[in-house]
Amino acid sequence: MPAVPEWRERVIRAVAIVAIVYAMYWIYWRWTNTINTEPGAYVASVVLILAETWAFINMCLFVMLTWRLTERVPPPAPRGRTVDVFITCFDEPLEVLRRTAMGARAIRYPHRTYVLDDGKRDEVRGMCEEFGIGYIRRVGSRNAKAGNINYALSVTSGEFILQLDADHVPLPTILDRMLGYFDDPQMAVVQAPQDFYNVDSFTHVVNDEGRRLWEENRIFFSLIQPGRDYWNASFFCGSCGILRRSALEAIGGFASQTIIEDMETTIQFHAHGFKSAYHRETLAYGLAPGSAGAYHVQRMRWGQGAMQVLRKLKPLTMRGLTLPQRVAYFAGAICYFEGWQKAIFYLMPLFFFFTGILPVAGSQEAFLIRLFPYIILCTLAFELLSRGTGYLLLSERFTMVRIWTYMLAALAIFTRKPLKFNVTPKGHSSVPRSAYMPQVVLLVLSIVAPIWATIAYSQGWISYRTQGWGSMAFWMNGLWALWNCYFALYVVRHSLRMKQQRDDHRFAEQLSVEVQLADEISAPAIPAMTMDLNPAGLGFRSTTRVEPGTRVYIELPLRPARIRTIGHVRHVKEESSRLGTVFMHGVEFLDVPIETRDVIELYCTQHSMTVWRLKYRQSIDILTRAGEVMRNLRGQRRRLAGLPAKVYLTGAGDTERVEVDAKLILEEMSESGARFVGTAPIEPGTTITFDVPGARVSGTGVVRHVQALQTSVSVLFSMGVELNTAPVASRGWLPRFGKRNNGHLISSESQNGDAHIS
Amino acid sequence: MATPISPDSEQPIVIHPEIQGEVDIDVPVSELPLPPDIWPSTRGPIVTMARPAVSPAPPEFTATESKRAFGLDALRGLFLVTMTLGFTIGSDIFPAWMYHRQMPPPDYGVVDLPGISWRDLAYGAFLFTMAAALPLTLSRRISKGETELGIVFGAIRRYFMLLVFALLIGHSNTYLTGYTQTTRVVSIVGFVVMALIFTRRRSDWNVERHQMLNRAGWLLAIAFLAITPLLYGKSFSFNRFDDVITGLAFASLAGSVIWYLTRDNLTARVGVLGVAVALYLGARSEGWVQDWWWSSPVSWAFQPSWFTLLTIVIPGTIAGDMVLRWMRSTDSGAVPLAWTRGRVATVAALATALTPIAVVGLYNRAVQLTTQVSVALILAGVILTWRPSSSTERMLRSLFVWGGMWLVLGLFLEPFENGIRKVPDTLSYFFTMAGLTTMLLVALTALVEVLDHRKWVAPLIDVGTNPLLMYVLFTILINSALELIPPMRDVLQASPGEAILRSVIQVTLVVLVVRYFTRKQIYWRT
């Protein structure tokens, strides 16, 4: 996330203060003027205000935690220190673990890698021997992950421990970037963000055309953690963090009183006077929950662990912590009560429709004239404080997703029984009905309630009259129910859709390749572009259809080596777009040697993922967004093309054309612009012409900008080209549905400089 | 370094590896290189590209639909002007025929009087012209490859936009919000908000700026609806809406769907009309249809009784189909008409004459005479339009025959329900209006397309192509703006003559304003 200018920070804090002051007034006014004391309404009225008050407390804590975000510049990594890299595993798929092990082995800073195998699988041990990395297996599995690490600590000796979960593939630079913080002898732990490579996961929202990426955890890793860091209260998150062995020894090893040993361990560090730091740079990619089921398992563990922290450690009164640290840990734990608070909000319109009782007293004018500024100010403050990570609607969707899980998790505050450490499922997973059934019930009730109310009103069963309120009460609650319906519907659809079908993730990768049919070796190769890749197979797009079952040869221009693969086409999908008909093929590799698998694996994790991320923006704050909307930089909708293109440099007289000697891909295109990605750059200002073989997409334009996309493996160049075509009519704000143009003429092809598709 | 591997899984296993990584690192790598800029001046993934200068607006129709139905535009303009004229008559010193028949002075309350006045024509005609335009709009979208779902969602989108429009007018119109200085200012603010939302971008306008203003308009609209009622002591209410526009919204949605589904099957469409008539008749007597007909918890968005509007919407779409067939024909303009200009002028005159005859006759309750004269004129017109040879002639004849049929149907139904009424509307009203409007369409089309007198109706065409702007100008802006200045409230109100002059000035002003914007290609669209 780019640093926010100081003047903006001042604006953000000013708005936050105004919002808090107004919210304080609102809550005061609600308690003193709007409690409905009529029989039947009193309890509901107080419950609603309690929920609002809880929201206000959370708002204050949120403001405190996000008041100032720490931006750290990493000191140079010290030389000659000893580091052990621990990869903890239990039952994760071997492909996932293998990827992580390879990544750990490739870390640049001298280190020793160990796989801490609590699953006690011989195939894991065999893999470690193959890679030449360490392997540790203990007896039993007491204290789950904490116990596993503590045992490993007892048989190793590195000064520092880089802890990785089984799915977190580190980048080679991870130690170089983070180890320097330990120059401070009081520094006990440095945490980096947990980022994820399966961007098709349950928690990701990807906008390909807008090049935007949002992940539910971003608000924590891009906002809360840097905010906590300002108060020296950032905490270790169980993976992608480096710990100092001597500090761990000082607190008696990894803490194991709760099932969130990472937070608990950091609390102990802070209570013993140690420091923590948060390094805001993605240095490892893991697997986000692939389905609703995995997501709920993970959140249930976190929620129950937070309750254990509250009950066992009592952070507000814990000795050794500073006041901000106490508040920060308290805030981190009580956020799981959000489930109950939101449930009250979701159920209140239903209460009104089914009983006719409005849990608010006073006049509608007085209420609404105070409510609207409250909503506007709170929304604005949230958007500004979240610095582009906490889009309100997206956040609200996931609030609805986890409401039931959080409600159940919060009940753990009352239990003294030890809780089970449930590992978040990786790979193929299903969706239990409990993941979306509460939302189905809410959805149905929110639809039925207004209908019932209409009948009840027309039949005279319920009057729906409240003193001081006209029909506005009905409509306000109707809108509220509609709002809830929208989110509930989203949860149900999202949960059902997001089943992870593959055992292993495919990485998005765009390579310009040629597909040779194995049975027609003399036929010309088909130009194509890969869509995704992993050691098991790939997907490619082409304008020529290849039938399922066909054996194909594909040479992959990977780095450091080119790789020849053979596979067979498993499925074909046709896609009609403005750019014509494109066929998307899925290929399964046949007989891939282990060396080839490893090259593909490393290329995917250390290059494909990083390049993909370079193209997408993850945090766009509201002011930047507003600026972009006003400037509307692009002006028109760019449509994804994803096809290999032939590009020619055009001379001044447009008479001579020289083909560019590089593999180039037409990524996206509108009537006025196009974007290419390739292995060689073209200088800005150069006039080019291009065409896509098979698709008859062509155009002429001028290169306007070039950006290098560099990783530790390779470098690519992204080039923006301006086409001299007329702008299309403005898109309205509301979506226009179902426009379809099956490769028809988009614009006149008679003029030079036009893009045309015929 | 490694301990022996034990086959016994109950024994701990520890295998220590060699040190990995680049052991001989010399260069501090804390500052690892970031992706370099190849050309520093071009940093950044997004670059504003120079935009070409003004480009021509995309053509309205494809090659086979290159004509424009100016007659339809003129007809819409005619009734908008009529509405404006009626709306701006503020004085209560006119004779009763200057007002709605069922809402005469001095009380303007609904009375049980049969008949129609000239002011009652506008509502039905407005619906008719909107429905007649649907086949043209939708067929253009179909020819552009729009999917079935797209058509339906497009109709829903327009319905939604019209509802928003109706709510905004309802919360801006001083007729509904009260005649105070505050509400007049609110009206003007409402006009600005609507302008931001509904003004279509002209092709040479800056896309970003227009989008920004459009989005700002939506945000302002929400604030406007939520906050401004509090200024005049009320709160937002869904029941404060413009009923003409909500009726129009429903008619647009229902008409679009019906036309789309029956575009190749006229019999089915007439069947739907039969269903609408059956529902209407069913609702006249006690029973479940009547119960359903008058019940709606969301009366601002939908009322079952609006199905009555289909009795004018469906005739409108049928007329629109005829215009569309003419527009798609290739012979118009190339094949000389077989009919003489005098014959066409006579047909136009007959078609025009039917409106004053019907209005005057029905107002004065000379029902039988009106019916007889109308039937005679229709028969004469049918004979005059015999044997059409070109597409234009075929269109005129078809329109005339269908218009005559609707008018006869309306006149024959007149005695039913104790006479024709606009308030509450009767079947006779809708069918009569469908007939009269179709006849006026015949007259205006003949005038523009055959007699080549487009200039005569150019102001009406300009107004007709920008109906939303016209409607808002006369319903909320002009009166509010004028009455904001206290001395202007009583100017030219002393006598009927002065009031007419004032009304004419206002109408002229509105027409000039709309013409200006139309000429500048600035349209309000949903």
Short mmCIF file of N, CA and C in Angstrom, two decimals, chain A residues 226-321:
data_model
loop_
_atom_site.label_atom_id
_atom_site.label_comp_id
_atom_site.label_asym_id
_atom_site.label_seq_id
_atom_site.Cartn_x
_atom_site.Cartn_y
_atom_site.Cartn_z
N PRO A 226 -0.15 -2.45 10.80
CA PRO A 226 0.69 -1.24 10.85
C PRO A 226 0.22 -0.25 11.91
N GLY A 227 -1.11 -0.22 12.11
CA GLY A 227 -1.65 0.67 13.14
C GLY A 227 -1.24 0.21 14.53
N ARG A 228 -1.29 -1.08 14.74
CA ARG A 228 -0.86 -1.64 16.04
C ARG A 228 0.64 -1.43 16.23
N ASP A 229 1.36 -1.50 15.13
CA ASP A 229 2.81 -1.35 15.21
C ASP A 229 3.18 0.01 15.81
N TYR A 230 2.36 1.02 15.51
CA TYR A 230 2.61 2.36 16.06
C TYR A 230 2.59 2.32 17.59
N TRP A 231 1.75 1.44 18.13
CA TRP A 231 1.64 1.33 19.59
C TRP A 231 2.52 0.20 20.12
N ASN A 232 3.43 -0.31 19.33
CA ASN A 232 4.25 -1.48 19.68
C ASN A 232 3.34 -2.63 20.12
N ALA A 233 2.32 -2.89 19.32
CA ALA A 233 1.37 -3.94 19.68
C ALA A 233 1.06 -4.83 18.48
N SER A 234 1.89 -4.78 17.44
CA SER A 234 1.67 -5.72 16.34
C SER A 234 2.02 -7.11 16.85
N PHE A 235 1.34 -8.10 16.30
CA PHE A 235 1.62 -9.43 16.85
C PHE A 235 1.92 -10.46 15.77
N PHE A 236 2.57 -11.51 16.21
CA PHE A 236 2.94 -12.63 15.36
C PHE A 236 1.67 -13.37 14.94
N CYS A 237 1.63 -13.74 13.67
CA CYS A 237 0.39 -14.33 13.15
C CYS A 237 0.55 -15.81 12.79
N GLY A 238 1.57 -16.44 13.31
CA GLY A 238 1.68 -17.88 13.12
C GLY A 238 2.45 -18.29 11.89
N SER A 239 2.64 -17.37 10.97
CA SER A 239 3.40 -17.69 9.76
C SER A 239 3.94 -16.39 9.19
N CYS A 240 5.02 -16.50 8.41
CA CYS A 240 5.66 -15.34 7.80
C CYS A 240 6.23 -14.39 8.86
N GLY A 241 6.63 -14.91 9.97
CA GLY A 241 7.22 -14.08 11.01
C GLY A 241 8.55 -14.67 11.47
N ILE A 242 9.46 -13.80 11.90
CA ILE A 242 10.76 -14.25 12.43
C ILE A 242 10.78 -13.99 13.93
N LEU A 243 11.22 -14.97 14.68
CA LEU A 243 11.27 -14.83 16.14
C LEU A 243 12.70 -15.00 16.62
N ARG A 244 13.00 -14.30 17.71
CA ARG A 244 14.33 -14.44 18.29
C ARG A 244 14.29 -15.58 19.30
N ARG A 245 15.22 -16.51 19.13
CA ARG A 245 15.21 -17.69 20.01
C ARG A 245 15.39 -17.30 21.48
N SER A 246 16.29 -16.33 21.74
CA SER A 246 16.54 -15.98 23.14
C SER A 246 15.29 -15.39 23.79
N ALA A 247 14.51 -14.66 22.99
CA ALA A 247 13.27 -14.09 23.54
C ALA A 247 12.28 -15.20 23.86
N LEU A 248 12.21 -16.16 22.95
CA LEU A 248 11.31 -17.29 23.19
C LEU A 248 11.72 -18.04 24.46
N GLU A 249 13.00 -18.21 24.61
CA GLU A 249 13.48 -18.92 25.81
C GLU A 249 13.14 -18.11 27.06
N ALA A 250 13.19 -16.77 26.93
CA ALA A 250 12.90 -15.92 28.09
C ALA A 250 11.46 -16.05 28.57
N ILE A 251 10.55 -16.34 27.65
CA ILE A 251 9.14 -16.46 28.06
C ILE A 251 8.72 -17.91 28.23
N GLY A 252 9.69 -18.81 28.12
CA GLY A 252 9.38 -20.22 28.36
C GLY A 252 8.92 -20.96 27.12
N GLY A 253 9.32 -20.48 25.96
CA GLY A 253 8.94 -21.16 24.72
C GLY A 253 7.62 -20.66 24.17
N PHE A 254 7.21 -21.32 23.11
CA PHE A 254 5.95 -20.93 22.48
C PHE A 254 4.80 -21.13 23.47
N ALA A 255 3.96 -20.10 23.59
CA ALA A 255 2.84 -20.19 24.53
C ALA A 255 1.81 -21.19 24.02
N SER A 256 1.16 -21.88 24.97
CA SER A 256 0.22 -22.91 24.54
C SER A 256 -1.03 -22.99 25.42
N GLN A 257 -1.33 -21.88 26.09
CA GLN A 257 -2.56 -21.89 26.91
C GLN A 257 -3.81 -21.83 26.04
N THR A 258 -3.67 -21.21 24.87
CA THR A 258 -4.84 -21.01 24.00
C THR A 258 -4.60 -21.67 22.66
N ILE A 259 -5.64 -21.64 21.81
CA ILE A 259 -5.45 -22.23 20.48
C ILE A 259 -4.99 -21.18 19.47
N ILE A 260 -4.78 -19.95 19.91
CA ILE A 260 -4.10 -18.98 19.02
C ILE A 260 -2.76 -18.63 19.68
N GLU A 261 -1.87 -19.61 19.55
CA GLU A 261 -0.58 -19.52 20.21
C GLU A 261 0.25 -18.33 19.73
N ASP A 262 -0.02 -17.88 18.51
CA ASP A 262 0.78 -16.79 17.95
C ASP A 262 0.52 -15.48 18.70
N MET A 263 -0.75 -15.14 18.85
CA MET A 263 -1.08 -13.91 19.57
C MET A 263 -0.65 -14.02 21.03
N GLU A 264 -0.91 -15.17 21.59
CA GLU A 264 -0.58 -15.37 23.00
C GLU A 264 0.93 -15.22 23.23
N THR A 265 1.72 -15.78 22.32
CA THR A 265 3.17 -15.68 22.46
C THR A 265 3.61 -14.21 22.40
N THR A 266 3.00 -13.45 21.49
CA THR A 266 3.40 -12.04 21.38
C THR A 266 3.00 -11.27 22.63
N ILE A 267 1.84 -11.59 23.18
CA ILE A 267 1.43 -10.91 24.43
C ILE A 267 2.50 -11.17 25.51
N GLN A 268 2.96 -12.39 25.54
CA GLN A 268 4.00 -12.71 26.54
C GLN A 268 5.29 -11.94 26.26
N PHE A 269 5.64 -11.83 24.97
CA PHE A 269 6.82 -11.02 24.62
C PHE A 269 6.66 -9.61 25.17
N HIS A 270 5.51 -9.00 24.86
CA HIS A 270 5.29 -7.61 25.27
C HIS A 270 5.25 -7.49 26.79
N ALA A 271 4.65 -8.47 27.43
CA ALA A 271 4.57 -8.42 28.89
C ALA A 271 5.96 -8.52 29.52
N HIS A 272 6.88 -9.15 28.80
CA HIS A 272 8.26 -9.28 29.30
C HIS A 272 9.15 -8.13 28.80
N GLY A 273 8.55 -7.13 28.18
CA GLY A 273 9.32 -5.95 27.79
C GLY A 273 9.98 -6.03 26.43
N PHE A 274 9.68 -7.06 25.68
CA PHE A 274 10.25 -7.16 24.33
C PHE A 274 9.43 -6.31 23.35
N LYS A 275 9.99 -6.13 22.17
CA LYS A 275 9.30 -5.35 21.13
C LYS A 275 8.88 -6.27 19.98
N SER A 276 7.92 -5.75 19.23
CA SER A 276 7.55 -6.43 17.99
C SER A 276 7.59 -5.41 16.85
N ALA A 277 7.70 -5.88 15.65
CA ALA A 277 7.70 -4.98 14.49
C ALA A 277 6.88 -5.61 13.38
N TYR A 278 6.38 -4.74 12.54
CA TYR A 278 5.60 -5.23 11.41
C TYR A 278 6.21 -4.68 10.13
N HIS A 279 6.56 -5.58 9.23
CA HIS A 279 7.20 -5.19 7.98
C HIS A 279 6.17 -5.30 6.86
N ARG A 280 5.80 -4.12 6.28
CA ARG A 280 4.68 -4.11 5.32
C ARG A 280 5.14 -4.44 3.91
N GLU A 281 5.50 -5.65 3.68
CA GLU A 281 5.89 -6.06 2.33
C GLU A 281 5.61 -7.55 2.22
N THR A 282 4.92 -7.90 1.15
CA THR A 282 4.62 -9.32 0.97
C THR A 282 5.90 -10.08 0.64
N LEU A 283 6.22 -11.04 1.47
CA LEU A 283 7.44 -11.81 1.26
C LEU A 283 7.15 -13.31 1.21
N ALA A 284 5.88 -13.66 1.25
CA ALA A 284 5.49 -15.06 1.12
C ALA A 284 4.04 -15.11 0.66
N TYR A 285 3.74 -16.14 -0.07
CA TYR A 285 2.37 -16.32 -0.52
C TYR A 285 1.85 -17.66 -0.03
N GLY A 286 0.63 -17.64 0.50
CA GLY A 286 0.06 -18.88 1.02
C GLY A 286 -1.27 -19.19 0.36
N LEU A 287 -2.02 -20.03 1.02
CA LEU A 287 -3.33 -20.42 0.50
C LEU A 287 -4.41 -19.84 1.40
N ALA A 288 -5.25 -19.00 0.82
CA ALA A 288 -6.40 -18.51 1.56
C ALA A 288 -7.46 -19.60 1.56
N PRO A 289 -8.38 -19.56 2.51
CA PRO A 289 -9.43 -20.60 2.52
C PRO A 289 -10.13 -20.67 1.16
N GLY A 290 -10.15 -21.87 0.62
CA GLY A 290 -10.69 -22.02 -0.72
C GLY A 290 -12.20 -22.11 -0.76
N SER A 291 -12.80 -22.35 0.37
CA SER A 291 -14.26 -22.50 0.39
C SER A 291 -14.81 -21.95 1.69
N ALA A 292 -16.13 -21.86 1.73
CA ALA A 292 -16.78 -21.34 2.93
C ALA A 292 -16.48 -22.23 4.13
N GLY A 293 -16.38 -23.54 3.89
CA GLY A 293 -16.13 -24.46 4.99
C GLY A 293 -14.79 -24.19 5.64
N ALA A 294 -13.75 -24.07 4.80
CA ALA A 294 -12.40 -23.81 5.33
C ALA A 294 -12.36 -22.46 6.05
N TYR A 295 -13.05 -21.50 5.47
CA TYR A 295 -13.07 -20.16 6.07
C TYR A 295 -13.67 -20.20 7.47
N HIS A 296 -14.75 -20.93 7.61
CA HIS A 296 -15.42 -20.96 8.91
C HIS A 296 -14.60 -21.73 9.94
N VAL A 297 -13.92 -22.79 9.49
CA VAL A 297 -13.04 -23.52 10.43
C VAL A 297 -11.96 -22.57 10.96
N GLN A 298 -11.36 -21.82 10.05
CA GLN A 298 -10.30 -20.90 10.44
C GLN A 298 -10.82 -19.83 11.41
N ARG A 299 -11.96 -19.21 11.03
CA ARG A 299 -12.46 -18.11 11.86
C ARG A 299 -13.00 -18.60 13.21
N MET A 300 -13.51 -19.79 13.22
CA MET A 300 -13.97 -20.34 14.50
C MET A 300 -12.78 -20.52 15.44
N ARG A 301 -11.66 -21.01 14.90
CA ARG A 301 -10.47 -21.20 15.74
C ARG A 301 -9.99 -19.85 16.27
N TRP A 302 -9.93 -18.88 15.38
CA TRP A 302 -9.45 -17.56 15.80
C TRP A 302 -10.39 -16.96 16.86
N GLY A 303 -11.67 -17.09 16.62
CA GLY A 303 -12.65 -16.50 17.55
C GLY A 303 -12.59 -17.18 18.92
N GLN A 304 -12.54 -18.50 18.89
CA GLN A 304 -12.49 -19.21 20.17
C GLN A 304 -11.18 -18.92 20.90
N GLY A 305 -10.11 -18.81 20.12
CA GLY A 305 -8.81 -18.47 20.73
C GLY A 305 -8.85 -17.09 21.36
N ALA A 306 -9.51 -16.17 20.69
CA ALA A 306 -9.61 -14.80 21.23
C ALA A 306 -10.37 -14.81 22.55
N MET A 307 -11.40 -15.65 22.61
CA MET A 307 -12.14 -15.75 23.87
C MET A 307 -11.25 -16.32 24.98
N GLN A 308 -10.41 -17.28 24.61
CA GLN A 308 -9.47 -17.83 25.60
C GLN A 308 -8.49 -16.76 26.08
N VAL A 309 -8.06 -15.93 25.14
CA VAL A 309 -7.14 -14.85 25.52
C VAL A 309 -7.82 -13.92 26.52
N LEU A 310 -9.08 -13.59 26.22
CA LEU A 310 -9.82 -12.69 27.12
C LEU A 310 -9.96 -13.30 28.52
N ARG A 311 -10.28 -14.58 28.53
CA ARG A 311 -10.59 -15.22 29.81
C ARG A 311 -9.32 -15.59 30.59
N LYS A 312 -8.33 -16.11 29.88
CA LYS A 312 -7.15 -16.61 30.59
C LYS A 312 -6.10 -15.53 30.82
N LEU A 313 -5.88 -14.66 29.82
CA LEU A 313 -4.80 -13.68 29.95
C LEU A 313 -5.28 -12.33 30.46
N LYS A 314 -6.55 -12.04 30.31
CA LYS A 314 -7.13 -10.76 30.75
C LYS A 314 -6.25 -9.59 30.33
N PRO A 315 -6.17 -9.33 29.02
CA PRO A 315 -5.19 -8.34 28.53
C PRO A 315 -5.37 -6.95 29.13
N LEU A 316 -6.61 -6.58 29.49
CA LEU A 316 -6.81 -5.21 30.02
C LEU A 316 -6.08 -5.01 31.34
N THR A 317 -5.88 -6.09 32.07
CA THR A 317 -5.25 -5.92 33.39
C THR A 317 -3.92 -6.66 33.49
N MET A 318 -3.43 -7.15 32.38
CA MET A 318 -2.22 -7.98 32.42
C MET A 318 -0.99 -7.14 32.78
N ARG A 319 -0.20 -7.65 33.66
CA ARG A 319 1.00 -6.93 34.09
C ARG A 319 2.03 -6.90 32.98
N GLY A 320 2.75 -5.80 32.92
CA GLY A 320 3.87 -5.69 31.97
C GLY A 320 3.49 -5.02 30.66
N LEU A 321 2.21 -4.97 30.35
CA LEU A 321 1.78 -4.35 29.09
C LEU A 321 1.60 -2.84 29.29
#
